[in-house]
Amino acid sequence: MLSKRIWIISEIYYPVKTSTAYYMTEIAEYLAAKEMDVHVLCTGAVYNSGEKQSCSQKELHNGVDVHRVYVPNINKNNFIKRTFRLLLSSLLLFVRMLGAVRKNDEILVVTNPAFLLLMMPFVAWIKGVSYKILVHDIFPENLVAIKKISSSSFVYCNLKKIFDVAYSKAQLCISIGRDMSGVLGKKVQDISRISFIPIWAENEEVFPVKKEDTKTCLDLGLQDKFIFQFAGNLGSAQGLDNLLEAIKLVENDNIHFLFIGDGAKSNEIVSYIKAGTHKNVSLLGFQDRANQNDFLNACDIGIVTLSDGMFGLGVPSKSYNIMAAGKPILYIGDRNSEIALCIGEYSLGWVVEPDNPKELAKMMEHIFFCKNSLSAIQNNTRMAADTIFAKKRILEEYYKLLN
């Protein structure tokens, strides 16, 4: 017999495979496989151009009842348009929740779309339910980190107060980083209502392959280069300006930098390449998740970077599949952030503080000269993916928490 009904609320979901959509789909389907009565409420939006979009307002997929509302595909790389899309998505999801959720249902809502969090206390009050928040990023603090708003502005100060209330009204906040747990603890003023569950590695789908054997590397003709790769969202929160400044300082012709993905900063990388001053940078656009075992292995070092000020506000999910591919990680960010802590605890690579391109360039040169002694770190990353961050292990934590 199925257990009581649980609703999972997310802006994006299957068939979208990017970021939040992938994680929410995997959680929902794992719970359904455990005979929980799982319903998903999402929009029909896609995250990247070229992604598959479902036209079904309601469908049963892998044991999960999926309910969709539809919003226009508004450009996510334009800040104003993206904000409008988040607001519209939040309103439509809120209205649908009022009609679909029943008393005593369980609700797990992810922090995307952000404005929906402001409406959750009203859903809880009107429908007689409680809700848990899966925190992938923290709004509006992340707007300050990417310099879209001032921390001293009237708008920010009031937005923060309102969002703090929405977080504090949740039955539980699920954090994906220990640094994030600290930030959330200050928001809700009760650390007992914070549960830490890290992101998982796709340790069965992603596994080590020789760089020289990957289609990506062969197509680009980079078999003989030592490759640093950044794969993922090329957005404002990633600190890519700092990385590009560091790349300009690298004079070793044997080192190549490969960017894979799309986002607000992709045009800057295109302009950098077209300038022709440095020939050591390549950019591939958005790549389907189905190809990730190939492109994640098309490098020697995986780069993970976050802007200065992003401490505790997000955890780069790409880190865990870099581990699964057995690649050492070069992390650019706060030394007390989740990925930096993991690198230190399990010897997974190196950490460089943000906004220091000279130090970063120096570190990249150092890593190249140590290229023949990386096997221990490679083994450590794969071991961490197979044990501590194994997919089934992490998904089971969600089942125990929500069951």
Coordinates of C-alpha atoms in Angstrom, one line a residue:
M1 CA 0.0 0.0 0.0
L2 CA 1.3 3.4 -0.9
S3 CA 2.3 5.8 1.8
K4 CA 0.8 9.3 2.2
R5 CA 1.2 11.6 -0.8
I6 CA 4.3 13.7 -1.2
W7 CA 4.6 16.7 -3.6
I8 CA 7.9 17.7 -5.1
I9 CA 7.8 21.3 -6.5
S10 CA 10.4 22.5 -8.9
E11 CA 10.5 25.0 -11.8
I12 CA 12.1 22.4 -14.1
Y13 CA 11.8 18.6 -14.2
Y14 CA 12.0 15.7 -16.7
P15 CA 12.5 15.6 -19.6
V16 CA 14.9 18.5 -18.9
K17 CA 18.2 17.0 -17.7
T18 CA 20.1 20.1 -16.6
S19 CA 20.9 21.0 -13.0
T20 CA 17.9 21.2 -10.7
A21 CA 15.7 19.2 -13.1
Y22 CA 18.0 16.2 -13.1
Y23 CA 18.3 16.1 -9.3
M24 CA 14.6 16.5 -8.6
T25 CA 13.7 13.9 -11.2
E26 CA 16.1 11.4 -9.6
I27 CA 14.8 12.0 -6.1
A28 CA 11.2 11.7 -7.2
E29 CA 11.7 8.5 -9.1
Y30 CA 13.8 6.9 -6.3
L31 CA 11.0 7.7 -3.8
A32 CA 8.4 6.3 -6.2
A33 CA 10.5 3.1 -6.6
K34 CA 10.3 2.8 -2.8
E35 CA 6.5 2.7 -3.2
M36 CA 5.9 6.3 -2.0
D37 CA 3.0 8.1 -3.6
V38 CA 5.0 10.8 -5.4
H39 CA 3.5 13.8 -7.3
V40 CA 5.6 16.5 -9.0
L41 CA 4.4 20.0 -9.8
C42 CA 6.6 21.8 -12.3
T43 CA 6.6 24.1 -15.3
G44 CA 7.2 22.9 -18.8
A45 CA 10.1 25.3 -19.2
V46 CA 13.6 24.2 -20.4
Y47 CA 16.9 25.5 -19.1
N48 CA 19.0 25.5 -22.2
S49 CA 18.1 25.9 -25.9
G50 CA 18.0 22.5 -27.6
E51 CA 16.7 20.6 -24.6
K52 CA 13.6 18.5 -25.0
Q53 CA 10.3 20.0 -23.8
S54 CA 7.3 18.0 -22.7
C55 CA 3.9 19.0 -24.1
S56 CA 1.9 16.9 -21.5
Q57 CA 0.2 18.8 -18.7
K58 CA -0.2 15.6 -16.8
E59 CA 1.6 12.3 -17.2
L60 CA 2.8 9.2 -15.3
H61 CA 6.5 8.8 -15.7
N62 CA 8.5 6.1 -13.9
G63 CA 5.9 5.8 -11.2
V64 CA 5.7 9.6 -10.6
D65 CA 2.5 11.6 -11.4
V66 CA 3.8 14.8 -13.1
H67 CA 1.7 17.9 -13.3
R68 CA 2.8 20.9 -15.4
V69 CA 2.0 24.5 -15.8
Y70 CA 3.4 26.3 -18.9
V71 CA 5.3 29.6 -19.1
P72 CA 7.0 31.2 -22.1
N73 CA 10.6 30.2 -22.7
I74 CA 12.2 33.5 -21.6
N75 CA 15.9 34.0 -22.0
K76 CA 17.6 33.0 -18.7
N77 CA 20.7 34.9 -19.5
N78 CA 19.0 38.2 -19.3
F79 CA 18.6 39.2 -15.7
I80 CA 15.4 41.1 -16.0
K81 CA 13.7 38.5 -18.2
R82 CA 14.9 35.7 -15.9
T83 CA 13.4 37.5 -12.9
F84 CA 10.1 37.9 -14.7
R85 CA 10.1 34.2 -15.7
L86 CA 10.8 33.2 -12.0
L87 CA 8.0 35.4 -10.8
L88 CA 5.5 34.1 -13.4
S89 CA 6.5 30.5 -12.7
S90 CA 6.1 31.0 -9.0
L91 CA 2.6 32.5 -9.4
L92 CA 1.4 29.7 -11.6
L93 CA 2.8 27.0 -9.4
F94 CA 1.3 28.6 -6.3
V95 CA -2.2 28.7 -7.9
R96 CA -1.9 25.1 -9.0
M97 CA -0.8 24.0 -5.6
L98 CA -3.9 25.5 -4.0
G99 CA -6.0 23.3 -6.1
A100 CA -4.0 20.1 -6.0
V101 CA -2.5 19.8 -2.5
R102 CA -4.7 18.1 0.2
K103 CA -4.5 18.4 3.9
N104 CA -1.7 16.3 5.4
D105 CA 0.2 15.9 2.1
E106 CA 4.0 16.3 2.4
I107 CA 5.7 19.0 0.3
L108 CA 9.3 19.2 -0.7
V109 CA 10.0 22.5 -2.6
V110 CA 13.3 23.3 -4.1
T111 CA 14.6 26.9 -4.2
N112 CA 13.9 27.3 -7.9
P113 CA 11.8 29.3 -8.6
A114 CA 12.9 31.5 -5.7
F115 CA 9.7 33.6 -5.4
L116 CA 7.6 30.5 -4.7
L117 CA 9.3 30.3 -1.3
L118 CA 7.5 33.5 -0.3
M119 CA 4.1 31.9 -1.1
M120 CA 4.8 28.6 0.8
P121 CA 3.7 29.9 4.2
F122 CA 0.3 30.8 2.7
V123 CA 0.0 27.3 1.1
A124 CA 0.8 25.7 4.5
W125 CA -1.8 27.9 6.2
I126 CA -4.5 27.5 3.7
K127 CA -4.1 23.8 3.0
G128 CA -3.1 22.6 6.5
V129 CA 0.3 21.1 5.4
S130 CA 3.9 21.5 6.3
Y131 CA 6.8 22.0 3.8
K132 CA 10.4 21.2 3.6
I133 CA 12.9 23.2 1.5
L134 CA 15.7 21.7 -0.5
V135 CA 18.1 24.6 -0.7
H136 CA 20.2 24.6 -3.9
D137 CA 21.0 28.3 -3.7
I138 CA 20.0 31.1 -1.3
F139 CA 18.1 34.1 -2.5
P140 CA 18.4 37.1 -2.3
E141 CA 21.9 36.8 -0.9
N142 CA 23.1 35.4 -4.2
L143 CA 22.1 38.6 -6.0
V144 CA 24.6 40.5 -3.8
A145 CA 27.4 38.0 -4.6
I146 CA 26.9 38.4 -8.4
K147 CA 26.6 42.2 -8.0
K148 CA 23.1 42.6 -9.2
I149 CA 22.0 44.4 -6.0
S150 CA 23.7 46.2 -3.0
S151 CA 23.5 44.6 0.4
S152 CA 22.7 48.1 1.8
S153 CA 19.8 48.8 -0.5
F154 CA 16.3 49.2 0.7
V155 CA 15.0 46.5 -1.7
Y156 CA 17.6 43.9 -0.6
C157 CA 17.1 44.5 3.1
N158 CA 13.4 44.0 2.8
L159 CA 13.6 41.1 0.5
K160 CA 16.0 39.3 2.9
K161 CA 13.6 39.8 5.8
I162 CA 10.7 38.4 3.9
F163 CA 12.7 35.4 2.6
D164 CA 14.1 34.7 6.1
V165 CA 10.5 34.4 7.3
A166 CA 9.7 31.9 4.5
Y167 CA 12.7 29.8 5.4
S168 CA 11.9 29.9 9.1
K169 CA 8.3 28.7 8.5
A170 CA 9.5 25.5 6.8
Q171 CA 9.4 22.3 8.8
L172 CA 13.0 21.6 7.6
C173 CA 15.6 23.0 5.4
I174 CA 17.8 20.5 3.5
S175 CA 21.3 21.9 2.9
I176 CA 23.8 20.6 0.3
G177 CA 26.9 22.1 2.0
R178 CA 28.2 22.6 5.5
D179 CA 28.9 26.2 4.7
M180 CA 25.3 26.5 3.5
S181 CA 24.1 25.0 6.8
G182 CA 25.8 27.8 8.6
V183 CA 24.1 30.5 6.5
L184 CA 20.7 28.7 6.9
G185 CA 21.1 28.4 10.6
K186 CA 21.3 32.2 10.9
K187 CA 18.2 32.6 8.8
V188 CA 16.0 30.2 10.7
Q189 CA 17.6 30.7 14.1
D190 CA 17.3 27.0 14.8
I191 CA 20.1 24.6 13.7
S192 CA 18.0 21.6 14.6
R193 CA 15.8 22.3 11.5
I194 CA 18.7 22.1 9.1
S195 CA 19.6 18.7 7.6
F196 CA 22.7 18.3 5.5
I197 CA 22.6 16.0 2.5
P198 CA 25.4 16.4 0.0
I199 CA 25.0 16.2 -3.8
W200 CA 25.7 12.8 -5.2
A201 CA 28.1 11.6 -7.9
E202 CA 26.8 9.5 -10.8
N203 CA 29.3 6.9 -10.0
E204 CA 27.7 4.2 -12.2
E205 CA 27.1 6.4 -15.3
V206 CA 30.4 8.4 -15.1
F207 CA 33.7 6.5 -14.8
P208 CA 37.4 7.1 -15.8
V209 CA 38.3 7.0 -19.4
K210 CA 41.7 8.0 -20.9
K211 CA 41.6 11.5 -22.2
E212 CA 43.1 10.5 -25.5
D213 CA 40.3 8.1 -26.1
T214 CA 37.4 10.6 -25.7
K215 CA 35.6 11.8 -28.8
T216 CA 35.7 15.3 -27.5
C217 CA 39.5 15.4 -27.3
L218 CA 39.9 13.7 -30.7
D219 CA 37.5 16.1 -32.4
L220 CA 39.4 19.1 -31.0
G221 CA 42.8 17.6 -31.7
L222 CA 44.0 18.1 -28.1
Q223 CA 45.4 14.7 -27.4
D224 CA 48.9 16.0 -26.7
K225 CA 47.8 19.0 -24.6
F226 CA 47.5 19.1 -20.8
I227 CA 43.9 20.2 -20.4
F228 CA 42.1 22.2 -17.7
Q229 CA 38.4 21.9 -18.2
F230 CA 35.5 24.0 -16.9
A231 CA 32.2 22.3 -17.7
G232 CA 28.8 23.7 -16.6
N233 CA 26.9 26.9 -16.4
L234 CA 28.9 29.8 -17.7
G235 CA 27.1 32.2 -15.4
S236 CA 27.8 35.3 -13.2
A237 CA 28.2 33.3 -10.0
Q238 CA 31.1 31.2 -11.3
G239 CA 33.9 33.8 -11.1
L240 CA 34.9 33.3 -14.8
D241 CA 36.4 36.8 -15.1
N242 CA 39.0 35.8 -12.6
L243 CA 39.7 32.6 -14.4
L244 CA 40.1 34.3 -17.8
E245 CA 42.5 36.8 -16.3
A246 CA 44.6 33.9 -14.9
I247 CA 44.6 32.2 -18.3
K248 CA 46.1 35.3 -19.9
L249 CA 49.0 34.9 -17.5
V250 CA 49.7 31.2 -18.4
E251 CA 52.6 31.1 -20.9
N252 CA 53.0 27.4 -21.2
D253 CA 52.0 26.3 -24.7
N254 CA 51.4 22.7 -23.5
I255 CA 48.5 23.8 -21.4
H256 CA 45.0 24.2 -22.9
F257 CA 41.7 25.4 -21.4
L258 CA 38.5 23.8 -22.5
F259 CA 35.1 25.5 -21.6
I260 CA 31.9 23.4 -22.0
G261 CA 28.5 24.9 -21.5
D262 CA 26.3 28.0 -22.0
G263 CA 25.3 31.0 -19.9
A264 CA 25.5 34.7 -19.3
K265 CA 29.3 34.7 -19.6
S266 CA 29.6 32.6 -22.8
N267 CA 29.8 35.7 -25.1
E268 CA 32.8 36.9 -23.1
I269 CA 34.6 33.7 -23.7
V270 CA 33.8 33.8 -27.4
S271 CA 35.2 37.3 -27.6
Y272 CA 38.3 36.2 -25.7
I273 CA 38.9 33.5 -28.3
K274 CA 38.1 35.7 -31.3
A275 CA 40.6 38.3 -30.1
G276 CA 43.3 35.7 -31.0
T277 CA 45.8 36.9 -28.5
H278 CA 45.9 33.4 -26.8
K279 CA 45.4 30.2 -28.8
N280 CA 45.1 28.0 -25.7
V281 CA 41.3 28.3 -25.2
S282 CA 38.4 26.3 -26.7
L283 CA 34.7 26.6 -26.1
L284 CA 32.0 24.0 -26.8
G285 CA 28.4 25.0 -26.3
F286 CA 25.8 23.1 -24.3
Q287 CA 26.3 19.4 -24.2
D288 CA 23.7 16.8 -23.5
R289 CA 24.0 15.1 -20.1
A290 CA 24.0 11.8 -22.0
N291 CA 27.5 12.7 -23.3
Q292 CA 29.0 13.7 -20.0
N293 CA 31.2 10.6 -19.5
D294 CA 33.0 11.5 -22.7
F295 CA 33.4 15.3 -22.2
L296 CA 34.2 15.1 -18.5
N297 CA 37.1 12.7 -19.3
A298 CA 38.4 15.0 -22.0
C299 CA 40.8 16.7 -19.6
D300 CA 43.5 16.2 -17.0
I301 CA 42.1 18.6 -14.4
G302 CA 38.5 19.7 -13.7
I303 CA 38.1 23.3 -12.7
V304 CA 35.4 24.3 -10.2
T305 CA 35.0 28.0 -9.4
L306 CA 32.7 30.3 -7.5
S307 CA 32.7 34.1 -7.3
D308 CA 34.0 35.8 -4.2
G309 CA 31.0 36.3 -1.9
M310 CA 29.3 33.0 -2.8
F311 CA 30.4 31.4 0.4
G312 CA 27.5 29.3 1.8
L313 CA 25.1 30.3 -1.0
G314 CA 25.6 27.4 -3.4
V315 CA 27.6 24.2 -4.1
P316 CA 28.9 23.5 -7.6
S317 CA 27.3 20.2 -8.5
K318 CA 29.8 19.5 -11.3
S319 CA 32.4 18.7 -8.6
Y320 CA 30.9 15.3 -7.9
N321 CA 30.9 14.0 -11.4
I322 CA 34.5 15.3 -11.9
M323 CA 35.2 13.0 -8.9
A324 CA 33.4 10.1 -10.7
A325 CA 35.5 10.6 -13.8
G326 CA 38.6 10.3 -11.6
K327 CA 39.9 13.8 -12.3
P328 CA 41.7 16.0 -9.8
I329 CA 39.9 19.2 -8.9
L330 CA 41.3 22.7 -9.0
Y331 CA 38.8 24.7 -6.9
I332 CA 38.7 28.5 -6.9
G333 CA 36.7 29.7 -3.9
D334 CA 36.6 30.2 -0.2
R335 CA 38.7 27.7 1.7
N336 CA 35.9 27.0 4.2
S337 CA 33.3 26.2 1.5
E338 CA 32.0 22.7 1.0
I339 CA 34.1 21.7 -2.0
A340 CA 37.3 23.1 -0.4
L341 CA 36.5 21.2 2.7
C342 CA 36.1 18.0 0.7
I343 CA 39.3 18.6 -1.2
G344 CA 41.2 19.0 2.1
E345 CA 39.5 16.0 3.8
Y346 CA 39.9 13.5 1.0
S347 CA 43.0 14.9 -0.9
L348 CA 41.1 15.6 -4.2
G349 CA 43.1 18.4 -5.6
W350 CA 44.0 22.1 -4.9
V351 CA 42.3 25.2 -3.6
V352 CA 43.0 28.8 -4.7
E353 CA 41.2 31.8 -3.1
P354 CA 39.0 33.8 -5.6
D355 CA 40.0 37.1 -7.2
N356 CA 43.7 36.3 -7.3
P357 CA 44.6 35.5 -11.0
K358 CA 48.3 35.6 -10.4
E359 CA 48.2 33.0 -7.7
L360 CA 45.8 30.9 -9.9
A361 CA 48.1 31.1 -12.9
K362 CA 51.0 30.1 -10.7
M363 CA 49.0 27.1 -9.4
M364 CA 48.1 25.9 -12.9
E365 CA 51.7 26.0 -13.9
H366 CA 52.6 24.1 -10.8
I367 CA 50.0 21.4 -11.5
F368 CA 51.4 21.0 -15.0
F369 CA 54.9 20.4 -13.7
C370 CA 53.5 17.8 -11.3
K371 CA 51.5 16.0 -14.1
N372 CA 53.4 12.7 -13.7
S373 CA 52.5 12.4 -10.1
L374 CA 48.7 12.8 -10.1
S375 CA 47.7 9.1 -9.9
A376 CA 47.1 9.2 -6.1
I377 CA 44.7 12.2 -6.4
Q378 CA 42.9 10.5 -9.3
N379 CA 42.4 7.4 -7.2
N380 CA 41.1 9.5 -4.3
T381 CA 38.5 11.3 -6.4
R382 CA 37.1 8.1 -7.8
M383 CA 37.1 6.5 -4.4
A384 CA 35.2 9.4 -2.9
A385 CA 32.6 9.1 -5.7
D386 CA 32.2 5.4 -5.1
T387 CA 31.8 5.6 -1.3
I388 CA 31.0 8.9 0.4
F389 CA 29.1 10.5 -2.5
A390 CA 27.7 7.4 -4.2
K391 CA 24.4 8.1 -5.8
K392 CA 22.4 5.3 -4.2
R393 CA 23.8 6.2 -0.8
I394 CA 22.7 9.8 -1.0
L395 CA 19.3 9.0 -2.5
E396 CA 18.7 6.7 0.4
E397 CA 19.2 9.6 2.8
Y398 CA 16.4 11.4 1.1
Y399 CA 14.1 8.4 1.4
K400 CA 14.9 8.1 5.1
L401 CA 14.3 11.8 5.7
L402 CA 11.0 12.0 3.7
N403 CA 9.6 8.6 4.7

